Short mmCIF file of C-alpha atoms in Angstrom, two decimals:
data_model
loop_
_atom_site.label_atom_id
_atom_site.label_comp_id
_atom_site.label_asym_id
_atom_site.label_seq_id
_atom_site.Cartn_x
_atom_site.Cartn_y
_atom_site.Cartn_z
CA MET T 194 -6.31 -21.42 -16.94
CA ALA T 195 -9.82 -22.82 -17.35
CA THR T 196 -10.41 -20.38 -20.18
CA MET T 197 -7.22 -21.40 -21.97
CA ALA T 198 -8.02 -25.08 -21.56
CA ALA T 199 -11.48 -24.57 -23.00
CA THR T 200 -10.04 -22.62 -25.93
CA ALA T 201 -7.49 -25.31 -26.66
CA THR T 202 -10.20 -28.01 -26.50
CA ALA T 203 -12.36 -26.05 -28.90
CA CYS T 204 -9.48 -25.74 -31.39
CA CYS T 205 -8.52 -29.38 -31.15
CA GLY T 206 -12.12 -30.54 -31.47
CA SER T 207 -13.00 -28.61 -34.61
CA SER T 208 -13.95 -30.46 -37.81
CA SER T 209 -11.14 -28.80 -39.80
CA PHE T 210 -8.59 -29.96 -37.27
CA LYS T 211 -9.88 -33.55 -37.40
CA ALA T 212 -9.84 -33.52 -41.20
CA ASN T 213 -6.27 -32.30 -41.29
CA PHE T 214 -5.26 -34.89 -38.72
CA ARG T 215 -6.85 -37.74 -40.73
CA ALA T 216 -5.15 -36.44 -43.90
CA ASN T 217 -1.79 -36.48 -42.18
CA ARG T 218 -2.35 -40.05 -41.07
CA ARG T 219 -3.12 -41.07 -44.69
CA ASN T 220 0.07 -39.32 -45.86
CA GLY T 221 2.10 -41.15 -43.28
CA THR T 222 2.73 -38.15 -41.09
CA ASP T 223 1.23 -39.07 -37.74
CA SER T 224 1.46 -35.64 -36.13
CA SER T 225 -0.29 -35.47 -32.79
CA PRO T 226 -1.52 -32.16 -31.50
CA SER T 227 0.27 -30.74 -28.54
CA SER T 228 -0.16 -27.68 -26.40
CA THR T 229 2.30 -26.02 -24.15
CA LEU T 230 1.53 -23.81 -21.21
CA ALA T 231 3.97 -21.02 -20.55
CA SER T 232 3.82 -18.36 -17.91
CA SER T 233 6.09 -15.40 -17.46
CA PRO T 234 7.66 -14.62 -14.09
CA SER T 235 5.17 -12.84 -11.87
CA SER T 236 7.61 -10.29 -10.54
CA SER T 237 11.18 -9.17 -10.56
CA ARG T 238 13.12 -7.22 -7.98
CA LEU T 239 14.21 -3.86 -9.21
CA SER T 240 16.55 -1.13 -8.07
CA PHE T 241 16.41 2.49 -9.13
CA SER T 242 18.46 4.31 -6.50
CA SER T 243 20.72 3.73 -3.55
CA ARG T 244 17.85 4.51 -1.22
CA VAL T 245 15.01 2.56 -2.81
CA SER T 246 15.75 -0.92 -4.13
CA GLY T 247 14.12 -4.30 -4.46
CA CYS T 248 10.69 -2.72 -4.83
CA SER T 249 8.16 -4.98 -6.52
CA LEU T 250 5.24 -2.94 -7.82
CA ARG T 251 1.82 -3.52 -9.35
CA SER T 252 1.32 -3.58 -13.08
CA GLN T 253 -1.81 -4.09 -15.15
CA ARG T 254 -3.42 -7.49 -14.80
CA SER T 255 -2.35 -9.84 -17.55
CA VAL T 256 -4.92 -11.69 -19.64
CA PRO T 257 -4.43 -15.26 -20.88
CA SER T 258 -3.77 -15.33 -24.60
CA LEU T 259 -3.76 -17.95 -27.36
CA ARG T 260 -1.20 -17.79 -30.14
CA MET T 261 0.23 -20.09 -32.83
CA ALA T 262 3.80 -21.16 -32.37
CA ASN T 263 6.18 -20.55 -35.26
CA SER T 264 7.37 -24.12 -35.15
CA GLY T 265 6.60 -25.28 -38.68
CA ASN T 266 3.62 -27.33 -37.53
CA PRO T 267 0.34 -25.47 -38.18
CA ASP T 268 -1.54 -27.80 -35.84
CA GLN T 269 0.59 -26.99 -32.82
CA VAL T 270 -1.10 -24.64 -30.40
CA VAL T 271 0.88 -22.75 -27.76
CA LEU T 272 -0.87 -21.17 -24.85
CA ALA T 273 0.88 -18.18 -23.31
CA SER T 274 -0.26 -16.90 -19.96
CA ALA T 275 1.38 -14.33 -17.73
CA LYS T 276 0.64 -14.45 -14.05
CA ALA T 277 -0.89 -11.34 -12.56
CA GLU T 278 1.86 -9.49 -10.78
CA PRO T 279 1.42 -8.70 -7.07
CA PRO T 280 -0.34 -5.38 -6.39
CA LEU T 281 1.49 -2.40 -4.96
CA ARG T 282 2.09 -2.48 -1.21
CA ILE T 283 3.23 0.69 0.55
CA MET T 284 3.91 1.64 4.15
CA ILE T 285 4.16 5.31 5.09
CA SER T 286 5.52 6.49 8.42
CA GLY T 287 6.03 9.78 10.18
CA ALA T 288 5.43 11.55 13.44
CA PRO T 289 1.98 12.96 14.33
CA ALA T 290 1.11 15.87 11.99
CA SER T 291 3.92 15.00 9.57
CA GLY T 292 1.43 15.00 6.68
CA LYS T 293 0.77 11.27 6.30
CA GLY T 294 -2.96 11.74 5.83
CA THR T 295 -2.56 14.28 3.04
CA GLN T 296 0.03 12.22 1.19
CA CYS T 297 -2.00 9.04 1.59
CA GLU T 298 -4.98 10.74 -0.03
CA LEU T 299 -2.86 11.83 -2.99
CA ILE T 300 -1.17 8.43 -3.38
CA THR T 301 -4.35 6.36 -3.16
CA LYS T 302 -6.14 8.66 -5.61
CA LYS T 303 -3.45 8.27 -8.28
CA TYR T 304 -2.51 4.62 -7.72
CA ASP T 305 -5.93 3.27 -6.70
CA LEU T 306 -4.81 1.59 -3.48
CA VAL T 307 -6.75 0.71 -0.35
CA HIS T 308 -5.86 3.22 2.38
CA ILE T 309 -5.53 1.56 5.79
CA ALA T 310 -4.82 3.82 8.77
CA ALA T 311 -4.15 2.05 12.04
CA GLY T 312 -5.22 5.18 13.88
CA ASP T 313 -8.62 5.14 12.14
CA LEU T 314 -9.09 1.49 13.05
CA LEU T 315 -8.33 2.31 16.68
CA ARG T 316 -10.61 5.36 16.78
CA ALA T 317 -13.43 3.27 15.31
CA GLU T 318 -13.00 0.84 18.16
CA ILE T 319 -13.00 3.70 20.68
CA ALA T 320 -16.14 5.21 19.14
CA SER T 321 -17.90 1.85 19.27
CA GLY T 322 -17.22 1.60 23.02
CA SER T 323 -15.79 -1.88 22.68
CA GLU T 324 -13.54 -3.35 25.32
CA ASN T 325 -10.54 -3.01 23.01
CA GLY T 326 -11.55 0.59 22.36
CA LYS T 327 -11.67 1.41 26.06
CA ARG T 328 -8.26 -0.14 26.64
CA ALA T 329 -6.79 1.66 23.62
CA LYS T 330 -8.11 5.03 24.80
CA GLU T 331 -6.36 4.69 28.15
CA TYR T 332 -2.99 4.29 26.44
CA MET T 333 -3.59 7.02 23.85
CA GLU T 334 -4.55 9.56 26.52
CA LYS T 335 -1.18 8.94 28.15
CA GLY T 336 0.63 9.41 24.83
CA GLN T 337 1.70 5.76 24.82
CA LEU T 338 1.54 3.12 22.10
CA VAL T 339 -1.48 0.84 22.22
CA PRO T 340 -0.34 -2.75 23.01
CA ASP T 341 0.26 -4.92 19.97
CA GLU T 342 -2.31 -7.52 20.93
CA ILE T 343 -5.03 -4.90 20.46
CA VAL T 344 -3.81 -3.51 17.13
CA VAL T 345 -2.12 -6.34 15.24
CA MET T 346 -5.22 -8.45 14.68
CA MET T 347 -7.26 -5.46 13.46
CA VAL T 348 -4.58 -4.50 10.93
CA LYS T 349 -4.02 -8.10 9.82
CA ASP T 350 -7.71 -8.69 9.21
CA ARG T 351 -7.99 -5.48 7.16
CA LEU T 352 -4.99 -6.37 5.01
CA LEU T 353 -6.50 -9.77 4.30
CA GLN T 354 -9.79 -8.39 3.00
CA SER T 355 -10.43 -8.95 -0.70
CA ASP T 356 -10.09 -5.33 -1.80
CA SER T 357 -6.66 -5.02 -0.15
CA GLN T 358 -5.49 -8.27 -1.71
CA GLU T 359 -6.73 -7.38 -5.19
CA LYS T 360 -5.94 -3.66 -5.47
CA GLY T 361 -2.96 -3.37 -3.12
CA TRP T 362 -2.68 -1.33 0.04
CA LEU T 363 -1.21 1.78 1.59
CA LEU T 364 -0.64 1.24 5.31
CA ASP T 365 -0.66 4.58 7.10
CA GLY T 366 1.13 4.99 10.43
CA TYR T 367 1.79 1.31 11.05
CA PRO T 368 3.99 -0.38 12.15
CA ARG T 369 5.21 1.99 14.86
CA SER T 370 7.51 -0.38 16.70
CA MET T 371 9.85 -3.29 16.03
CA SER T 372 7.41 -5.73 17.62
CA GLN T 373 4.61 -4.59 15.30
CA ALA T 374 6.88 -4.79 12.25
CA THR T 375 7.97 -8.27 13.30
CA ALA T 376 4.36 -9.36 13.76
CA LEU T 377 3.43 -8.14 10.27
CA LYS T 378 6.40 -9.93 8.76
CA GLY T 379 5.38 -13.09 10.57
CA TYR T 380 1.96 -12.89 8.91
CA GLY T 381 3.63 -12.49 5.50
CA PHE T 382 3.02 -8.77 4.98
CA GLN T 383 6.05 -7.11 3.39
CA PRO T 384 5.93 -3.66 1.77
CA ASP T 385 7.43 -2.88 -1.60
CA ILE T 386 8.49 0.56 -0.38
CA PHE T 387 8.64 2.22 3.04
CA ILE T 388 8.10 5.99 2.90
CA VAL T 389 9.22 8.15 5.83
CA LEU T 390 8.14 11.78 6.20
CA GLU T 391 10.65 13.80 8.21
CA VAL T 392 9.56 17.05 9.91
CA PRO T 393 11.35 19.07 12.66
CA GLU T 394 9.77 18.64 16.09
CA ASP T 395 8.89 22.31 16.68
CA ILE T 396 6.88 22.38 13.45
CA LEU T 397 5.10 19.16 14.41
CA VAL T 398 4.00 20.59 17.78
CA GLU T 399 2.68 23.75 16.11
CA ARG T 400 0.77 21.70 13.53
CA VAL T 401 -0.86 19.48 16.14
CA VAL T 402 -1.87 22.09 18.70
CA GLY T 403 -3.56 24.24 16.05
CA ARG T 404 -5.42 21.35 14.44
CA ARG T 405 -9.23 21.25 14.65
CA LEU T 406 -11.95 18.88 13.41
CA ASP T 407 -15.33 19.77 11.95
CA PRO T 408 -17.64 17.08 13.45
CA VAL T 409 -20.24 17.71 10.75
CA THR T 410 -18.13 17.29 7.61
CA GLY T 411 -15.08 15.49 9.04
CA LYS T 412 -12.79 18.12 7.51
CA ILE T 413 -9.56 18.98 9.31
CA TYR T 414 -8.67 22.64 9.78
CA HIS T 415 -5.68 24.47 11.27
CA LEU T 416 -6.23 27.71 13.14
CA THR T 417 -3.19 29.29 11.45
CA TYR T 418 -2.53 27.51 8.16
CA SER T 419 -6.03 26.41 7.14
CA PRO T 420 -8.66 28.34 9.12
CA PRO T 421 -12.41 27.62 8.78
CA GLU T 422 -14.29 29.42 6.03
CA THR T 423 -17.07 30.85 8.22
CA GLU T 424 -17.78 31.80 11.82
CA GLU T 425 -20.47 29.11 11.91
CA ILE T 426 -17.91 26.40 11.10
CA ALA T 427 -15.39 27.88 13.56
CA ALA T 428 -17.94 27.71 16.37
CA ARG T 429 -18.47 23.95 16.01
CA LEU T 430 -14.84 22.87 15.59
CA THR T 431 -13.44 20.43 18.13
CA GLN T 432 -9.95 19.41 19.21
CA ARG T 433 -8.91 15.80 19.50
CA PHE T 434 -8.27 14.81 23.09
CA ASP T 435 -4.64 13.92 22.30
CA ASP T 436 -3.89 17.08 20.27
CA THR T 437 -2.61 19.12 23.21
CA GLU T 438 1.02 20.25 23.48
CA GLU T 439 1.68 18.02 26.48
CA LYS T 440 0.29 14.89 24.86
CA VAL T 441 1.87 15.49 21.45
CA LYS T 442 5.32 15.83 23.03
CA LEU T 443 4.80 12.50 24.75
CA ARG T 444 3.71 10.97 21.45
CA LEU T 445 6.75 12.39 19.66
CA GLN T 446 9.06 11.01 22.33
CA THR T 447 7.51 7.56 21.96
CA HIS T 448 7.66 7.79 18.16
CA ASN T 449 11.33 8.76 18.13
CA GLN T 450 12.24 5.91 20.45
CA ASN T 451 10.78 3.33 18.10
CA VAL T 452 11.22 4.71 14.58
CA GLU T 453 14.87 3.74 14.18
CA ASP T 454 14.13 0.12 15.09
CA VAL T 455 11.33 -0.02 12.51
CA LEU T 456 13.52 1.54 9.82
CA SER T 457 16.18 -1.10 10.40
CA MET T 458 13.75 -3.75 9.09
CA TYR T 459 13.03 -1.83 5.87
CA GLU T 460 16.41 -0.19 5.28
CA ASP T 461 16.76 -1.42 1.70
CA ILE T 462 13.36 -0.12 0.59
CA THR T 463 13.15 3.15 2.56
CA LEU T 464 12.45 6.50 0.90
CA LYS T 465 12.95 9.51 3.21
CA VAL T 466 11.12 12.69 2.24
CA LYS T 467 11.25 16.12 3.88
CA GLY T 468 7.68 16.59 5.06
CA ASN T 469 7.89 20.28 5.97
CA ALA T 470 7.86 21.29 2.29
CA PRO T 471 4.56 22.24 0.60
CA LYS T 472 2.32 19.21 0.16
CA GLU T 473 2.59 19.40 -3.65
CA GLU T 474 6.38 19.19 -3.49
CA VAL T 475 6.26 16.31 -1.02
CA PHE T 476 3.90 14.36 -3.25
CA ALA T 477 5.95 15.16 -6.36
CA GLU T 478 8.98 13.47 -4.79
CA ILE T 479 6.95 10.42 -3.73
CA ASP T 480 5.18 10.23 -7.09
CA ASN T 481 8.47 10.47 -8.95
CA ALA T 482 9.87 7.52 -7.00
CA LEU T 483 6.79 5.38 -7.55
CA SER T 484 6.62 6.28 -11.24
CA LYS T 485 10.25 5.27 -11.78
CA LEU T 486 9.60 1.94 -10.10
CA LEU T 487 6.55 1.28 -12.26
CA GLU T 488 8.42 2.22 -15.43
CA SER T 489 11.34 -0.03 -14.52
CA ARG T 490 9.03 -2.92 -13.78
CA LYS T 491 7.10 -2.44 -17.02
CA ALA T 492 10.31 -2.37 -19.03
CA THR T 493 11.54 -5.54 -17.34
CA SER T 494 8.21 -7.33 -17.87
CA GLU T 495 8.17 -6.41 -21.58
CA SER T 496 11.75 -7.59 -21.96
CA LEU T 497 10.94 -10.96 -20.37
CA ALA T 498 7.80 -11.34 -22.51
CA ALA T 499 9.65 -10.60 -25.77
#
């Protein structure tokens, strides 16, 4: 706005403008300069299928522009400015080992979003040895959800950081309960689309129990589906303390008890995807949905701007 105001002032203060204005006064046409500010709607709610609707997505940032109005008065300046549309906001949910991490990597790479994983925030607290981390670990070892008062503030603060606000965010694995979803809504955080990865329980257990971490590189392996490249790497792999069959079944039970309540809050913007398909096929379905939303929003924005 400051840029447009400065541009308008520069136009109205030019010598040629003043000369024309004085000439008009001598000819009896006392035309005063005027400028009009116009801004296009910042967003519109779109619908592209019966399962995903009302999804407001990010488009390219608009830049203030200066143009002459076709009003018959050459001295009239019209300033046209389109508000920057809100960035893309996505939540992705699924049981442990449903493939959220893989899909989040693919989504954030293509759509340039900030990836926020509640689990990573919690593990960072545990690794730091903080009081919240110690309390969280006790619940996680029992396969229970960490109390909201520990998690909500960490997630809220991360969503409010400048990069999340500017680029948009992909919230991975949160919310996991109705109370968490309600807390986020209370803070004003509403996703544009809620993606759910669905995988049969027996496959989930197999995926988790065989999962291993390379503490040197941070790479995740699976003893069956993605084994380590060398014996040296295999020798140093570790298993997460909650990646045992007993603990994962407890986690799945807790997840299943809460997922339906969470989905009820985002029913109109939920996209369910079969997560037991190859990762490329899973992403293709997600990407197709997001692409259609972006195309619909672009078409609507161009129509409103015309």
